[in-house]
């Protein structure tokens, strides 16, 4: 799969996210959630490194009409730097092999959307939305996100399911550890 491909949800894809009667497999639903028309496939992989089947899910969503290929809204400007004499030159590329410290917050939110947003119980969805809202307002800092994440795990454990809370705790800790590297 080309990492520069940019997908956007179709009307069918949007409906799948909002219509509780549309039943997509878990792997397809979590891929559909992160497709936003702004991030290309490479960026989606960076955002969701735990999704081993992301390429296959995107292909299936595309084939079944839930997403389509789109063009970027605008070309991203090349990073420019200046030589000592003030003349511009292209800045060196960043090492993309290094772990991504950006988007941990959004990857935590995506995980909550996938794990809790797929539940049919309205109270669970409401709890998930509150958790997502609290995390989305925080800075991308370990202490703030870690404290909020612990609250999410606690609420999940008390009100929803102990096993699910453990899954969320473990996956969240893996993501949060990236902010400490």
PDB file of C-alpha atoms in Angstrom:
ATOM      1  CA  UNK A   1       0.000   0.000   0.000  1.00  0.00           C
ATOM      2  CA  UNK A   2       1.282   3.456  -0.884  1.00  0.00           C
ATOM      3  CA  UNK A   3       1.945   5.423   2.313  1.00  0.00           C
ATOM      4  CA  UNK A   4       1.111   8.706   0.551  1.00  0.00           C
ATOM      5  CA  UNK A   5      -2.466   7.628  -0.225  1.00  0.00           C
ATOM      6  CA  UNK A   6      -5.014   9.883   1.443  1.00  0.00           C
ATOM      7  CA  UNK A   7      -8.424   8.429   2.274  1.00  0.00           C
ATOM      8  CA  UNK A   8     -11.635  10.174   3.259  1.00  0.00           C
ATOM      9  CA  UNK A   9     -14.857   8.608   4.526  1.00  0.00           C
ATOM     10  CA  UNK A  10     -17.712   8.333   2.069  1.00  0.00           C
ATOM     11  CA  UNK A  11     -21.321   8.960   3.078  1.00  0.00           C
ATOM     12  CA  UNK A  12     -21.593   5.215   3.658  1.00  0.00           C
ATOM     13  CA  UNK A  13     -18.536   5.408   5.940  1.00  0.00           C
ATOM     14  CA  UNK A  14     -19.951   8.344   7.894  1.00  0.00           C
ATOM     15  CA  UNK A  15     -23.225   6.472   8.326  1.00  0.00           C
ATOM     16  CA  UNK A  16     -21.381   3.402   9.582  1.00  0.00           C
ATOM     17  CA  UNK A  17     -19.951   5.489  12.425  1.00  0.00           C
ATOM     18  CA  UNK A  18     -23.283   6.961  13.466  1.00  0.00           C
ATOM     19  CA  UNK A  19     -25.784   4.194  12.699  1.00  0.00           C
ATOM     20  CA  UNK A  20     -25.856   1.637  15.482  1.00  0.00           C
ATOM     21  CA  UNK A  21     -27.414  -0.926  13.143  1.00  0.00           C
ATOM     22  CA  UNK A  22     -24.356  -1.031  10.897  1.00  0.00           C
ATOM     23  CA  UNK A  23     -22.200  -3.837  12.208  1.00  0.00           C
ATOM     24  CA  UNK A  24     -18.629  -3.745  10.958  1.00  0.00           C
ATOM     25  CA  UNK A  25     -15.925  -6.050  12.280  1.00  0.00           C
ATOM     26  CA  UNK A  26     -13.811  -4.482  15.026  1.00  0.00           C
ATOM     27  CA  UNK A  27     -10.728  -4.152  12.800  1.00  0.00           C
ATOM     28  CA  UNK A  28     -12.683  -2.286  10.115  1.00  0.00           C
ATOM     29  CA  UNK A  29     -14.441  -0.002  12.586  1.00  0.00           C
ATOM     30  CA  UNK A  30     -11.219   1.096  14.265  1.00  0.00           C
ATOM     31  CA  UNK A  31      -9.625   1.812  10.867  1.00  0.00           C
ATOM     32  CA  UNK A  32     -12.703   3.750   9.766  1.00  0.00           C
ATOM     33  CA  UNK A  33     -12.570   5.859  12.933  1.00  0.00           C
ATOM     34  CA  UNK A  34      -9.052   7.115  12.262  1.00  0.00           C
ATOM     35  CA  UNK A  35      -9.594   7.925   8.570  1.00  0.00           C
ATOM     36  CA  UNK A  36     -10.120  11.682   8.518  1.00  0.00           C
ATOM     37  CA  UNK A  37      -9.125  12.933   5.070  1.00  0.00           C
ATOM     38  CA  UNK A  38      -6.187  14.821   6.604  1.00  0.00           C
ATOM     39  CA  UNK A  39      -3.672  12.041   7.329  1.00  0.00           C
ATOM     40  CA  UNK A  40      -2.168   9.803   4.674  1.00  0.00           C
ATOM     41  CA  UNK A  41      -1.629   6.066   5.180  1.00  0.00           C
ATOM     42  CA  UNK A  42       1.881   6.620   6.545  1.00  0.00           C
ATOM     43  CA  UNK A  43       0.577   9.071   9.144  1.00  0.00           C
ATOM     44  CA  UNK A  44      -2.241   6.667  10.058  1.00  0.00           C
ATOM     45  CA  UNK A  45       0.373   3.990  10.710  1.00  0.00           C
ATOM     46  CA  UNK A  46       2.295   6.400  12.948  1.00  0.00           C
ATOM     47  CA  UNK A  47      -0.893   7.341  14.754  1.00  0.00           C
ATOM     48  CA  UNK A  48      -2.003   3.738  15.276  1.00  0.00           C
ATOM     49  CA  UNK A  49       1.104   1.535  15.524  1.00  0.00           C
ATOM     50  CA  UNK A  50      -0.779  -1.232  17.334  1.00  0.00           C
ATOM     51  CA  UNK A  51      -3.092  -1.829  14.348  1.00  0.00           C
ATOM     52  CA  UNK A  52      -1.236  -4.684  12.673  1.00  0.00           C
ATOM     53  CA  UNK A  53      -3.993  -5.147  10.100  1.00  0.00           C
ATOM     54  CA  UNK A  54      -4.423  -1.490   9.127  1.00  0.00           C
ATOM     55  CA  UNK A  55      -3.487  -1.927   5.445  1.00  0.00           C
ATOM     56  CA  UNK A  56      -5.886  -4.842   4.980  1.00  0.00           C
ATOM     57  CA  UNK A  57      -8.659  -2.959   6.784  1.00  0.00           C
ATOM     58  CA  UNK A  58      -8.169   0.132   4.635  1.00  0.00           C
ATOM     59  CA  UNK A  59      -8.257  -1.985   1.468  1.00  0.00           C
ATOM     60  CA  UNK A  60     -11.483  -3.658   2.593  1.00  0.00           C
ATOM     61  CA  UNK A  61     -13.079  -0.333   3.538  1.00  0.00           C
ATOM     62  CA  UNK A  62     -12.095   1.052   0.141  1.00  0.00           C
ATOM     63  CA  UNK A  63     -13.376  -1.987  -1.764  1.00  0.00           C
ATOM     64  CA  UNK A  64     -16.689  -1.933   0.126  1.00  0.00           C
ATOM     65  CA  UNK A  65     -17.200   1.814  -0.412  1.00  0.00           C
ATOM     66  CA  UNK A  66     -16.722   3.090   3.147  1.00  0.00           C
ATOM     67  CA  UNK A  67     -13.714   5.235   2.179  1.00  0.00           C
ATOM     68  CA  UNK A  68     -12.347   6.705  -1.028  1.00  0.00           C
ATOM     69  CA  UNK A  69      -9.062   8.165  -2.200  1.00  0.00           C
ATOM     70  CA  UNK A  70      -8.912  11.944  -2.118  1.00  0.00           C
ATOM     71  CA  UNK A  71      -6.368  14.625  -2.894  1.00  0.00           C
ATOM     72  CA  UNK A  72      -4.726  16.693  -0.162  1.00  0.00           C
ATOM     73  CA  UNK A  73      -6.367  20.068   0.420  1.00  0.00           C
ATOM     74  CA  UNK A  74      -3.062  21.830  -0.072  1.00  0.00           C
ATOM     75  CA  UNK A  75       0.523  20.945  -0.722  1.00  0.00           C
ATOM     76  CA  UNK A  76       2.613  20.908   2.395  1.00  0.00           C
ATOM     77  CA  UNK A  77       5.444  23.414   2.154  1.00  0.00           C
ATOM     78  CA  UNK A  78       8.942  22.015   2.248  1.00  0.00           C
ATOM     79  CA  UNK A  79      10.807  22.821   5.392  1.00  0.00           C
ATOM     80  CA  UNK A  80      13.331  25.536   4.613  1.00  0.00           C
ATOM     81  CA  UNK A  81      16.381  26.645   6.498  1.00  0.00           C
ATOM     82  CA  UNK A  82      18.983  29.310   5.889  1.00  0.00           C
ATOM     83  CA  UNK A  83      22.663  28.978   5.169  1.00  0.00           C
ATOM     84  CA  UNK A  84      25.098  31.084   7.153  1.00  0.00           C
ATOM     85  CA  UNK A  85      24.957  33.707   4.362  1.00  0.00           C
ATOM     86  CA  UNK A  86      21.146  33.894   4.627  1.00  0.00           C
ATOM     87  CA  UNK A  87      20.314  32.036   1.411  1.00  0.00           C
ATOM     88  CA  UNK A  88      17.513  29.482   1.781  1.00  0.00           C
ATOM     89  CA  UNK A  89      17.994  25.768   1.360  1.00  0.00           C
ATOM     90  CA  UNK A  90      15.846  22.739   2.042  1.00  0.00           C
ATOM     91  CA  UNK A  91      16.104  21.599   5.641  1.00  0.00           C
ATOM     92  CA  UNK A  92      17.393  18.067   6.224  1.00  0.00           C
ATOM     93  CA  UNK A  93      14.732  15.411   6.571  1.00  0.00           C
ATOM     94  CA  UNK A  94      13.916  14.204  10.059  1.00  0.00           C
ATOM     95  CA  UNK A  95      14.640  10.616  11.014  1.00  0.00           C
ATOM     96  CA  UNK A  96      11.310   8.831  10.561  1.00  0.00           C
ATOM     97  CA  UNK A  97      12.617   5.673  12.230  1.00  0.00           C
ATOM     98  CA  UNK A  98      12.576   7.364  15.630  1.00  0.00           C
ATOM     99  CA  UNK A  99       9.508   6.700  17.785  1.00  0.00           C
ATOM    100  CA  UNK A 100       6.734   9.222  17.347  1.00  0.00           C
ATOM    101  CA  UNK A 101       6.112  11.343  20.419  1.00  0.00           C
ATOM    102  CA  UNK A 102       3.381  13.289  18.700  1.00  0.00           C
ATOM    103  CA  UNK A 103      -0.217  12.243  18.617  1.00  0.00           C
ATOM    104  CA  UNK A 104      -0.113  10.065  21.751  1.00  0.00           C
ATOM    105  CA  UNK A 105      -3.165  11.943  22.981  1.00  0.00           C
ATOM    106  CA  UNK A 106      -5.058  11.276  19.745  1.00  0.00           C
ATOM    107  CA  UNK A 107      -4.009   7.643  19.712  1.00  0.00           C
ATOM    108  CA  UNK A 108      -5.375   7.286  23.274  1.00  0.00           C
ATOM    109  CA  UNK A 109      -8.627   8.877  22.130  1.00  0.00           C
ATOM    110  CA  UNK A 110      -8.782   6.592  19.098  1.00  0.00           C
ATOM    111  CA  UNK A 111      -8.314   3.586  21.367  1.00  0.00           C
ATOM    112  CA  UNK A 112     -11.200   4.736  23.586  1.00  0.00           C
ATOM    113  CA  UNK A 113     -13.374   5.245  20.525  1.00  0.00           C
ATOM    114  CA  UNK A 114     -12.605   1.754  19.292  1.00  0.00           C
ATOM    115  CA  UNK A 115     -12.843  -0.076  22.611  1.00  0.00           C
ATOM    116  CA  UNK A 116     -15.812   1.767  24.136  1.00  0.00           C
ATOM    117  CA  UNK A 117     -17.484   3.477  21.191  1.00  0.00           C
ATOM    118  CA  UNK A 118     -18.444   0.157  19.629  1.00  0.00           C
ATOM    119  CA  UNK A 119     -20.571  -0.800  22.648  1.00  0.00           C
ATOM    120  CA  UNK A 120     -24.318  -0.550  22.112  1.00  0.00           C
ATOM    121  CA  UNK A 121     -25.160   0.603  25.641  1.00  0.00           C
ATOM    122  CA  UNK A 122     -25.913   4.349  25.648  1.00  0.00           C
ATOM    123  CA  UNK A 123     -24.428   4.838  29.131  1.00  0.00           C
ATOM    124  CA  UNK A 124     -21.140   3.302  27.997  1.00  0.00           C
ATOM    125  CA  UNK A 125     -21.043   5.582  24.965  1.00  0.00           C
ATOM    126  CA  UNK A 126     -21.783   8.578  27.187  1.00  0.00           C
ATOM    127  CA  UNK A 127     -18.973   7.599  29.568  1.00  0.00           C
ATOM    128  CA  UNK A 128     -16.605   7.162  26.603  1.00  0.00           C
ATOM    129  CA  UNK A 129     -17.503  10.608  25.269  1.00  0.00           C
ATOM    130  CA  UNK A 130     -16.774  12.191  28.665  1.00  0.00           C
ATOM    131  CA  UNK A 131     -13.405  10.429  28.808  1.00  0.00           C
ATOM    132  CA  UNK A 132     -12.559  11.501  25.277  1.00  0.00           C
ATOM    133  CA  UNK A 133     -13.540  15.096  25.999  1.00  0.00           C
ATOM    134  CA  UNK A 134     -11.388  15.234  29.135  1.00  0.00           C
ATOM    135  CA  UNK A 135      -8.337  13.849  27.335  1.00  0.00           C
ATOM    136  CA  UNK A 136      -8.762  16.008  24.224  1.00  0.00           C
ATOM    137  CA  UNK A 137      -8.484  19.200  26.284  1.00  0.00           C
ATOM    138  CA  UNK A 138      -5.133  18.212  27.797  1.00  0.00           C
ATOM    139  CA  UNK A 139      -1.641  19.080  26.562  1.00  0.00           C
ATOM    140  CA  UNK A 140       0.532  16.363  25.037  1.00  0.00           C
ATOM    141  CA  UNK A 141       2.414  15.847  28.330  1.00  0.00           C
ATOM    142  CA  UNK A 142       3.007  12.629  30.202  1.00  0.00           C
ATOM    143  CA  UNK A 143       1.802  13.711  33.666  1.00  0.00           C
ATOM    144  CA  UNK A 144      -1.475  15.231  32.467  1.00  0.00           C
ATOM    145  CA  UNK A 145      -2.326  12.395  30.097  1.00  0.00           C
ATOM    146  CA  UNK A 146      -1.251   9.714  32.560  1.00  0.00           C
ATOM    147  CA  UNK A 147      -3.485  11.085  35.321  1.00  0.00           C
ATOM    148  CA  UNK A 148      -6.459  11.338  32.970  1.00  0.00           C
ATOM    149  CA  UNK A 149      -5.788   7.857  31.618  1.00  0.00           C
ATOM    150  CA  UNK A 150      -5.796   6.374  35.117  1.00  0.00           C
ATOM    151  CA  UNK A 151      -9.226   7.945  35.671  1.00  0.00           C
ATOM    152  CA  UNK A 152     -10.471   6.423  32.410  1.00  0.00           C
ATOM    153  CA  UNK A 153      -9.263   2.994  33.472  1.00  0.00           C
ATOM    154  CA  UNK A 154     -10.895   3.386  36.886  1.00  0.00           C
ATOM    155  CA  UNK A 155     -14.242   4.460  35.412  1.00  0.00           C
ATOM    156  CA  UNK A 156     -14.121   1.583  32.937  1.00  0.00           C
ATOM    157  CA  UNK A 157     -13.313  -0.896  35.689  1.00  0.00           C
ATOM    158  CA  UNK A 158     -16.104   0.311  37.990  1.00  0.00           C
ATOM    159  CA  UNK A 159     -18.873   0.943  35.478  1.00  0.00           C
ATOM    160  CA  UNK A 160     -18.201  -1.230  32.438  1.00  0.00           C
ATOM    161  CA  UNK A 161     -15.889  -4.239  32.636  1.00  0.00           C
ATOM    162  CA  UNK A 162     -12.770  -5.256  34.570  1.00  0.00           C
ATOM    163  CA  UNK A 163     -11.166  -7.111  31.648  1.00  0.00           C
ATOM    164  CA  UNK A 164     -11.782  -4.219  29.279  1.00  0.00           C
ATOM    165  CA  UNK A 165     -10.301  -1.838  31.852  1.00  0.00           C
ATOM    166  CA  UNK A 166      -7.161  -3.980  31.985  1.00  0.00           C
ATOM    167  CA  UNK A 167      -6.887  -3.985  28.192  1.00  0.00           C
ATOM    168  CA  UNK A 168      -7.271  -0.212  28.084  1.00  0.00           C
ATOM    169  CA  UNK A 169      -4.749   0.238  30.913  1.00  0.00           C
ATOM    170  CA  UNK A 170      -2.112  -1.901  29.216  1.00  0.00           C
ATOM    171  CA  UNK A 171      -2.509  -0.331  25.765  1.00  0.00           C
ATOM    172  CA  UNK A 172      -2.566   3.167  27.241  1.00  0.00           C
ATOM    173  CA  UNK A 173       0.604   2.586  29.226  1.00  0.00           C
ATOM    174  CA  UNK A 174       2.382   1.430  26.061  1.00  0.00           C
ATOM    175  CA  UNK A 175       1.416   4.659  24.319  1.00  0.00           C
ATOM    176  CA  UNK A 176       2.186   6.890  27.304  1.00  0.00           C
ATOM    177  CA  UNK A 177       5.644   5.346  27.620  1.00  0.00           C
ATOM    178  CA  UNK A 178       6.499   6.973  24.288  1.00  0.00           C
ATOM    179  CA  UNK A 179       6.215  10.397  25.942  1.00  0.00           C
ATOM    180  CA  UNK A 180       8.905   9.438  28.448  1.00  0.00           C
ATOM    181  CA  UNK A 181      11.467   8.248  25.869  1.00  0.00           C
TER     182      UNK A 181
END
